[in-house]
CSV table of C-alpha atoms in Angstrom, one decimal:
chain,number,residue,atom,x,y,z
A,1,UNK,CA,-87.4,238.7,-8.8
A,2,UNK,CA,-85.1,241.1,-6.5
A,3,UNK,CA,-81.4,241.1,-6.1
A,4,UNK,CA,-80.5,238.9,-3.3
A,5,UNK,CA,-79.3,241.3,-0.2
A,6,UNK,CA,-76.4,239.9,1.2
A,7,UNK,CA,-73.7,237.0,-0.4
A,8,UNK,CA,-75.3,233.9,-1.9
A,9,UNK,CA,-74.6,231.0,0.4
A,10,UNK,CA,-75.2,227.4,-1.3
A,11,UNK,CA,-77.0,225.3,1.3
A,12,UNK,CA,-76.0,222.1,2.6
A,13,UNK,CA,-78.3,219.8,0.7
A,14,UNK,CA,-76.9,221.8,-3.0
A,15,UNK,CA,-73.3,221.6,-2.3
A,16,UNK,CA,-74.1,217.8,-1.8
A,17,UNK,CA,-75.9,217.9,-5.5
A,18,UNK,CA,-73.4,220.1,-7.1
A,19,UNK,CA,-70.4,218.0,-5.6
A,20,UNK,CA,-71.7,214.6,-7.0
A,21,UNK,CA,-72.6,216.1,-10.2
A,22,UNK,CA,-69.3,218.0,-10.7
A,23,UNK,CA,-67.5,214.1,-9.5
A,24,UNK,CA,-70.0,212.2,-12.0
A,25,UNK,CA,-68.5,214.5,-14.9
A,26,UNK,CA,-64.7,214.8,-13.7
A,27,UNK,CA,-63.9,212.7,-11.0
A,28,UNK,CA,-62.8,215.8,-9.1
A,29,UNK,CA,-64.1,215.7,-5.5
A,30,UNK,CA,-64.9,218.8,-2.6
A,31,UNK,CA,-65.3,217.2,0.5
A,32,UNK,CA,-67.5,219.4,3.3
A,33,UNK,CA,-64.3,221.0,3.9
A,34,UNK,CA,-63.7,222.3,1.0
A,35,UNK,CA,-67.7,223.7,0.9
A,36,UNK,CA,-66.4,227.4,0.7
A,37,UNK,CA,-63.8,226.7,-2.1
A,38,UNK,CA,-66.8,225.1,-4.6
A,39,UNK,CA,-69.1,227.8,-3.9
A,40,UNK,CA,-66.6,230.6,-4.3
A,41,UNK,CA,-65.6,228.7,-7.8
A,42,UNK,CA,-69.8,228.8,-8.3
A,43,UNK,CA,-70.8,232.1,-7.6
A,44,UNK,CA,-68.1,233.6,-10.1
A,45,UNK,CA,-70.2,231.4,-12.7
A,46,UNK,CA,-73.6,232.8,-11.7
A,47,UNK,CA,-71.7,236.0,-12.1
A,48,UNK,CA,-71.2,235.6,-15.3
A,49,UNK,CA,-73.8,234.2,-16.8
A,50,UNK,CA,-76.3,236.4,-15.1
A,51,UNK,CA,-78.1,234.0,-12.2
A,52,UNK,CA,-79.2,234.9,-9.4
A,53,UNK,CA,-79.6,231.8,-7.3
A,54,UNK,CA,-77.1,228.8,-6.8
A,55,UNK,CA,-80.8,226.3,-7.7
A,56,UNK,CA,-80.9,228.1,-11.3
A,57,UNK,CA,-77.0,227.0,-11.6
A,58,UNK,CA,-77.5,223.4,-10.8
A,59,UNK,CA,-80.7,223.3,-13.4
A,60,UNK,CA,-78.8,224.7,-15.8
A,61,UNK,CA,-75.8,222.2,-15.0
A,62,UNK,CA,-78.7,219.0,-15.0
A,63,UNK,CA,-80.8,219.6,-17.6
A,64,UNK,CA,-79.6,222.4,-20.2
A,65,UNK,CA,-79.0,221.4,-23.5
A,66,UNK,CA,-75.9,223.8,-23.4
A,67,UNK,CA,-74.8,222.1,-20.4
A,68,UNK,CA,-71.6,220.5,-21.6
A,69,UNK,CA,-70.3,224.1,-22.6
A,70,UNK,CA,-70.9,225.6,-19.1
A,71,UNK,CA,-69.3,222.2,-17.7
A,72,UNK,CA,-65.8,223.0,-19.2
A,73,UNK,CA,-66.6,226.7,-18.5
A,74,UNK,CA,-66.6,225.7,-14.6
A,75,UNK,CA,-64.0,223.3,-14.9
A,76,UNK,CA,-62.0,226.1,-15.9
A,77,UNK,CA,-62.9,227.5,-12.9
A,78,UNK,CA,-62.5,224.8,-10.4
A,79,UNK,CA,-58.8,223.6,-11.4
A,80,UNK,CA,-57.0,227.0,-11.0
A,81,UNK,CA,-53.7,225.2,-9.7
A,82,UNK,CA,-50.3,227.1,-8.9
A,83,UNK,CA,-48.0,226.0,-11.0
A,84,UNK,CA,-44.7,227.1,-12.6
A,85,UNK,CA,-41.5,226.0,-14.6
A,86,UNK,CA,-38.9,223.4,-13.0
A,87,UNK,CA,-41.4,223.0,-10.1
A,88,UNK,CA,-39.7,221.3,-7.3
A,89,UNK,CA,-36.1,221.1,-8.3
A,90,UNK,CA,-34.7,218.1,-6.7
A,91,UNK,CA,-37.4,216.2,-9.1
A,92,UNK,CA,-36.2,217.5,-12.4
A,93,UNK,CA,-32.5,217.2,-11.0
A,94,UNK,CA,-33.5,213.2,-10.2
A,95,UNK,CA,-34.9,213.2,-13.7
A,96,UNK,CA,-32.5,214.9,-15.8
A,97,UNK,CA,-29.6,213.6,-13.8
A,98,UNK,CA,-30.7,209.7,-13.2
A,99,UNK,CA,-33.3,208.8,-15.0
A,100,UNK,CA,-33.8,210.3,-18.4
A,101,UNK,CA,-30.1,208.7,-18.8
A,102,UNK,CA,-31.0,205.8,-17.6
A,103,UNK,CA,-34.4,205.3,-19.7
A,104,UNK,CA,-32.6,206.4,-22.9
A,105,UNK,CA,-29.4,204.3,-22.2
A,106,UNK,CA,-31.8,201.0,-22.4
A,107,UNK,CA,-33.7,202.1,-25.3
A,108,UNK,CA,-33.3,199.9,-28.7
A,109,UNK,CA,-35.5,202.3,-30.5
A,110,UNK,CA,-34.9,205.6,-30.1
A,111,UNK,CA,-38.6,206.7,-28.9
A,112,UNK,CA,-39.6,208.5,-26.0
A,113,UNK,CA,-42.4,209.0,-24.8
A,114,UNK,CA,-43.9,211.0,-21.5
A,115,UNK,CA,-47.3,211.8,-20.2
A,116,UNK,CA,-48.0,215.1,-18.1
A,117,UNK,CA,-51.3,214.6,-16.9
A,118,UNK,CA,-52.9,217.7,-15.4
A,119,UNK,CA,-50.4,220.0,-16.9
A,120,UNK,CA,-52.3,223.2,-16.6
A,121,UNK,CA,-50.4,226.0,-18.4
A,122,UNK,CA,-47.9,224.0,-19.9
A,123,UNK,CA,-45.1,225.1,-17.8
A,124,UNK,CA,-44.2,221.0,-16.7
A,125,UNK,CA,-44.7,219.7,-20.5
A,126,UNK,CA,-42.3,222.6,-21.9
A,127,UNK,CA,-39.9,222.0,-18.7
A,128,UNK,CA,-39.6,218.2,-19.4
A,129,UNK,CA,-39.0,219.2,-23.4
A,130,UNK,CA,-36.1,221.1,-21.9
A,131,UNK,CA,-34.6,219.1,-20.0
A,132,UNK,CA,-34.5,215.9,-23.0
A,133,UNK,CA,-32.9,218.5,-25.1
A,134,UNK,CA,-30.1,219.5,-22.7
A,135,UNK,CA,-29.6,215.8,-22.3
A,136,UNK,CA,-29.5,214.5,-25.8
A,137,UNK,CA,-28.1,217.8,-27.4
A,138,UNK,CA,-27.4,217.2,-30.9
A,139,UNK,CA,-28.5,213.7,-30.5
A,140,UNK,CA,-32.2,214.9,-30.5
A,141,UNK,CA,-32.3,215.0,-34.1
A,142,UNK,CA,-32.2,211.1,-34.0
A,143,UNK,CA,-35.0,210.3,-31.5
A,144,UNK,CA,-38.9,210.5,-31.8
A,145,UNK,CA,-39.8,212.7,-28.4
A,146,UNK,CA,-43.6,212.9,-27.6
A,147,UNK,CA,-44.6,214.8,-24.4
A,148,UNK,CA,-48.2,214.7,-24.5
A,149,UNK,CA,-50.2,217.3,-21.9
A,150,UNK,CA,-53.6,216.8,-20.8
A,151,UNK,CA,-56.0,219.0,-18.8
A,152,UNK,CA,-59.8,218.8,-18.4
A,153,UNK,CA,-59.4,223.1,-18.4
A,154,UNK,CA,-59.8,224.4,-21.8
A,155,UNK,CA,-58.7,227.8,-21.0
A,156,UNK,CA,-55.4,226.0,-19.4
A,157,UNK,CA,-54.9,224.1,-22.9
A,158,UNK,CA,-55.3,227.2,-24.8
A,159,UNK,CA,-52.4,228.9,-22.7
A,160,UNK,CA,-50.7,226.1,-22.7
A,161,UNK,CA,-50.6,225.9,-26.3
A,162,UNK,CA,-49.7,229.9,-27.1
A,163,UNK,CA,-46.7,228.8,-25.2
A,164,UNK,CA,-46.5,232.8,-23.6
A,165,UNK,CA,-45.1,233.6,-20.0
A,166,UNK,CA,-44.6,236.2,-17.2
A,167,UNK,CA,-41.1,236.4,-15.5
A,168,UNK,CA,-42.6,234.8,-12.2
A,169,UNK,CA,-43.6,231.5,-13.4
A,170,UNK,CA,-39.9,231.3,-14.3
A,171,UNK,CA,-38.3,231.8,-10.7
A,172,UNK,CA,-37.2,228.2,-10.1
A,173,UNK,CA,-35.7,227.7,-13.7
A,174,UNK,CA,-32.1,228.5,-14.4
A,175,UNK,CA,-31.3,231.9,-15.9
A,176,UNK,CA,-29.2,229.9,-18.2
A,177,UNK,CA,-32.2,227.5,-19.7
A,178,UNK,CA,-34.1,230.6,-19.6
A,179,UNK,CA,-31.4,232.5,-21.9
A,180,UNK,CA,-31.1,229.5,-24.0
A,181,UNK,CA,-34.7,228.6,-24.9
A,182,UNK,CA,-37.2,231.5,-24.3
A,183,UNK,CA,-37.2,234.8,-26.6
A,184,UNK,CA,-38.3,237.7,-24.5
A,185,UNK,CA,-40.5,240.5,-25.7
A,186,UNK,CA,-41.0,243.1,-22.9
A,187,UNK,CA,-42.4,241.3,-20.1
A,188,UNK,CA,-43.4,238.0,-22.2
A,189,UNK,CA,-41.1,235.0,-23.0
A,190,UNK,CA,-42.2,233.2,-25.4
A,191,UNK,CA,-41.1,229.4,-25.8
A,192,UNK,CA,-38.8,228.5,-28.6
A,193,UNK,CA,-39.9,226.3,-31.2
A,194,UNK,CA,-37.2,223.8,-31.0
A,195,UNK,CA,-38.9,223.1,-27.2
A,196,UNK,CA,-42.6,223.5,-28.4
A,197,UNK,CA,-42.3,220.6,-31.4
A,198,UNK,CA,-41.9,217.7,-28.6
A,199,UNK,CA,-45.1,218.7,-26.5
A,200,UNK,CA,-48.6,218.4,-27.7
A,201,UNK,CA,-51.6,219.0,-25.6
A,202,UNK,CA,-55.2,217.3,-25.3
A,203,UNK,CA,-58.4,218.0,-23.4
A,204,UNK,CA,-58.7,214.5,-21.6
A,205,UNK,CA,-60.9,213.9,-18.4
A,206,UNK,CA,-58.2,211.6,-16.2
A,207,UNK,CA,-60.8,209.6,-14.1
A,208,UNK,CA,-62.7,208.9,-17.0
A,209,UNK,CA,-60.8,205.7,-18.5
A,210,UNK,CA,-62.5,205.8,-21.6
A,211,UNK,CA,-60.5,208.6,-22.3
A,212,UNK,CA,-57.2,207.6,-20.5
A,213,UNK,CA,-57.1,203.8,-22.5
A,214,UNK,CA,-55.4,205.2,-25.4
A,215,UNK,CA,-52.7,206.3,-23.8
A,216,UNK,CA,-49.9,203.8,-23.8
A,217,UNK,CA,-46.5,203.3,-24.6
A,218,UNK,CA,-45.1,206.1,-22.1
A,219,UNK,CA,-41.4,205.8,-20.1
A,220,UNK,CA,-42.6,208.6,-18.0
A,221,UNK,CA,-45.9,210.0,-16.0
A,222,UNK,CA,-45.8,213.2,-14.3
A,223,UNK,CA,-48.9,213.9,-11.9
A,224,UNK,CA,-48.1,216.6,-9.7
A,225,UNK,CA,-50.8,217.7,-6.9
A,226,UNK,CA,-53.1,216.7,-9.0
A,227,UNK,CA,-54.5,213.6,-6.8
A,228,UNK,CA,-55.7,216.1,-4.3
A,229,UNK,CA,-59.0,217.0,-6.5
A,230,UNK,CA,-59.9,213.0,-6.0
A,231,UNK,CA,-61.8,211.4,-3.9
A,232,UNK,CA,-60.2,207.8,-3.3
A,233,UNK,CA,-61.7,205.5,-5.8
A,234,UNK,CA,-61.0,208.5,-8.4
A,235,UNK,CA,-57.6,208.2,-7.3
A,236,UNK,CA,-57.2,204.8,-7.6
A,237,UNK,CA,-58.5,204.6,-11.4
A,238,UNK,CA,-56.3,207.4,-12.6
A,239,UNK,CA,-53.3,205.7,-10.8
A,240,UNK,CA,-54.0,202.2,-12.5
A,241,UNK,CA,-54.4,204.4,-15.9
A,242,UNK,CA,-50.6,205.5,-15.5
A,243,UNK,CA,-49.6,202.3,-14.3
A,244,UNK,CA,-51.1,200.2,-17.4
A,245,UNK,CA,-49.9,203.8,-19.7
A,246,UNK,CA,-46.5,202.9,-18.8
A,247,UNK,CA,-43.9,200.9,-20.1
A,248,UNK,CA,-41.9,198.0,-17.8
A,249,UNK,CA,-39.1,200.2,-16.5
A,250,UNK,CA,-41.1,203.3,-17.0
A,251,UNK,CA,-41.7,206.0,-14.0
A,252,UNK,CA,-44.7,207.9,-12.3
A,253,UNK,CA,-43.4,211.3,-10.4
A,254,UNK,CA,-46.3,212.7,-7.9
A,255,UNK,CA,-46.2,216.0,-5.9
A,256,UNK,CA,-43.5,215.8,-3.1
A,257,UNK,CA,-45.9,215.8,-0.7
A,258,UNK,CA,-48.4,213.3,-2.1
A,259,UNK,CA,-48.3,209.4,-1.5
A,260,UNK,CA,-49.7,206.2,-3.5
A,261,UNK,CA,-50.1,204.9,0.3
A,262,UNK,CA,-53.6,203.2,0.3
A,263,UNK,CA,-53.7,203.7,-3.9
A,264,UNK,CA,-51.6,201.5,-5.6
A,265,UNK,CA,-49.3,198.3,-4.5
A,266,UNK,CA,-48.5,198.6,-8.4
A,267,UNK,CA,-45.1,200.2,-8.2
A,268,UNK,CA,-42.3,199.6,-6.5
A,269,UNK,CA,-40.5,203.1,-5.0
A,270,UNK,CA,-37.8,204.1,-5.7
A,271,UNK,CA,-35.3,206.9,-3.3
A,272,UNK,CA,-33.4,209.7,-3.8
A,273,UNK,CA,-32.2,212.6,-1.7
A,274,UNK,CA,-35.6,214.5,-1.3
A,275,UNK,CA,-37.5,212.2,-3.8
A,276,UNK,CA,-39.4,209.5,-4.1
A,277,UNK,CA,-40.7,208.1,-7.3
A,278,UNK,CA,-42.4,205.2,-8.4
A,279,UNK,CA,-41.0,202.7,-11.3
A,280,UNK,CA,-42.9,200.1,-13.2
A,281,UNK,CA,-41.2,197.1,-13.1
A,282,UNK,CA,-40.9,194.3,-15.6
């Protein structure tokens, strides 16, 4: 079989059969527009694994045995997102300054509990973990905080977990969290462990509800630009999953720039200066 003699290009009818079995497994969506995107992501697989066409890919994907390996192995692949810590400010000023007070001011039991769902690297778990411990300062020692990050990227989790960063991921954070909870060595700062006890991190799938049921009991859901891999139904499930994962009085944060317009009638919305955010009430 020769080399092929100029770049692959996945035809119309395979992106349609990759796409829908890349949804069935994920939930995660490429429209036609995003064609070039899936078979960028694609072709660095068939890289690696030695295949020459994108037809071999999409056997292996169908019917291997191994297929569930090379799944998370793409996945990997397909959720590369930008991310870093204290992404969007005004959002972590609403919620350090508002309503983290607000949520542990009308706590009886001093448990708290928040959901980052499509947390990546960890840099929005371990932000959130700093932020309760500026807030509760000494306090902390009485209260049970759970920050639970989930990613269907294994690769993500693993970073996530080591808990190691380079200086840019850190631009938006203040120099003086940095000081106070990071140790640098050379260019890596590594999380303190004070920060890294709250936040524990699973591989979950969030369209697949199965998955998502479990999760309950949370005052807060962070999902930020995450919606944008979903197609509309997708979005709708993993919506109703934070709404019935929440508590009454508990909120859902989404990227600035996202909406639950034509999602959810769930929540009622709540403004701020620059923010928008979505409570359950009850």
């Amino acid at each position: 079989m020769g080399g092929p003699s100029q770049r692959l290009q996945l035809s119309d009818e395979l992106f349609i059969q990759l796409r829908d079995l890349i949804y069935e497994r994920s939930g995660i969506f490429f429209n036609t527009s995003k064609k070039y995107l899936l078979e960028s992501r694609v072709e660095n697989r068939l890289k690696a694994l030695g295949l020459e066409k994108f037809e071999d890919y999409y056997y292996l994907l169908k019917y291997s045995p191994d297929s569930g390996k090379e799944f998370r192995a793409l996945f990997d692949e397909i959720t590369i997102n930008e991310t870093s810590f204290y992404r969007n400010p005004p959002q972590m000023e609403v919620f350090q300054g508002y309503l983290l007070p607000e949520v542990l001011k009308a706590k009886k039991i001093k448990n708290l509990k928040l959901w980052s769902a499509g947390c990546s690297t960890g840099e929005e778990p371990y932000t959130l973990a700093i932020l309760i411990l500026e807030v509760l300062g000494p306090r902390i020692s009485q209260w049970f905080v759970d920050i639970l990050g989930v990613d269907i990227s294994r690769a993500a989790l693993e970073k996530a977990m080591k808990g190691e960063y380079g200086e840019y991921t850190l631009r938006n954070m203040p120099p003086e969290l940095i000081q106070k909870y990071f140790v640098r060595e050379g260019p890596i700062y590594k999380i303190k462990d004070e920060v890294k006890k709250l936040v524990r991190f699973e591989m979950t799938n969030l369209s697949d509800r199965a998955q998502t049921s479990r999760i309950r009991g949370m005052d807060f859901v962070f999902c930020r630009n995450v919606l944008i891999y979903f197609d509309i139904e997708a979005r709708k499930r993993v919506v109703a999953s934070f709404y019935e994962s929440l508590n009454p009085g508990g909120y859902l944060f989404i990227g600035h720039s996202e909406s639950l317009h034509g999602i959810s009638r769930a929540f009622k919305l709540i403004h701020f200066p620059k923010v928008i955010v979505y409570k359950k009430e009850g």
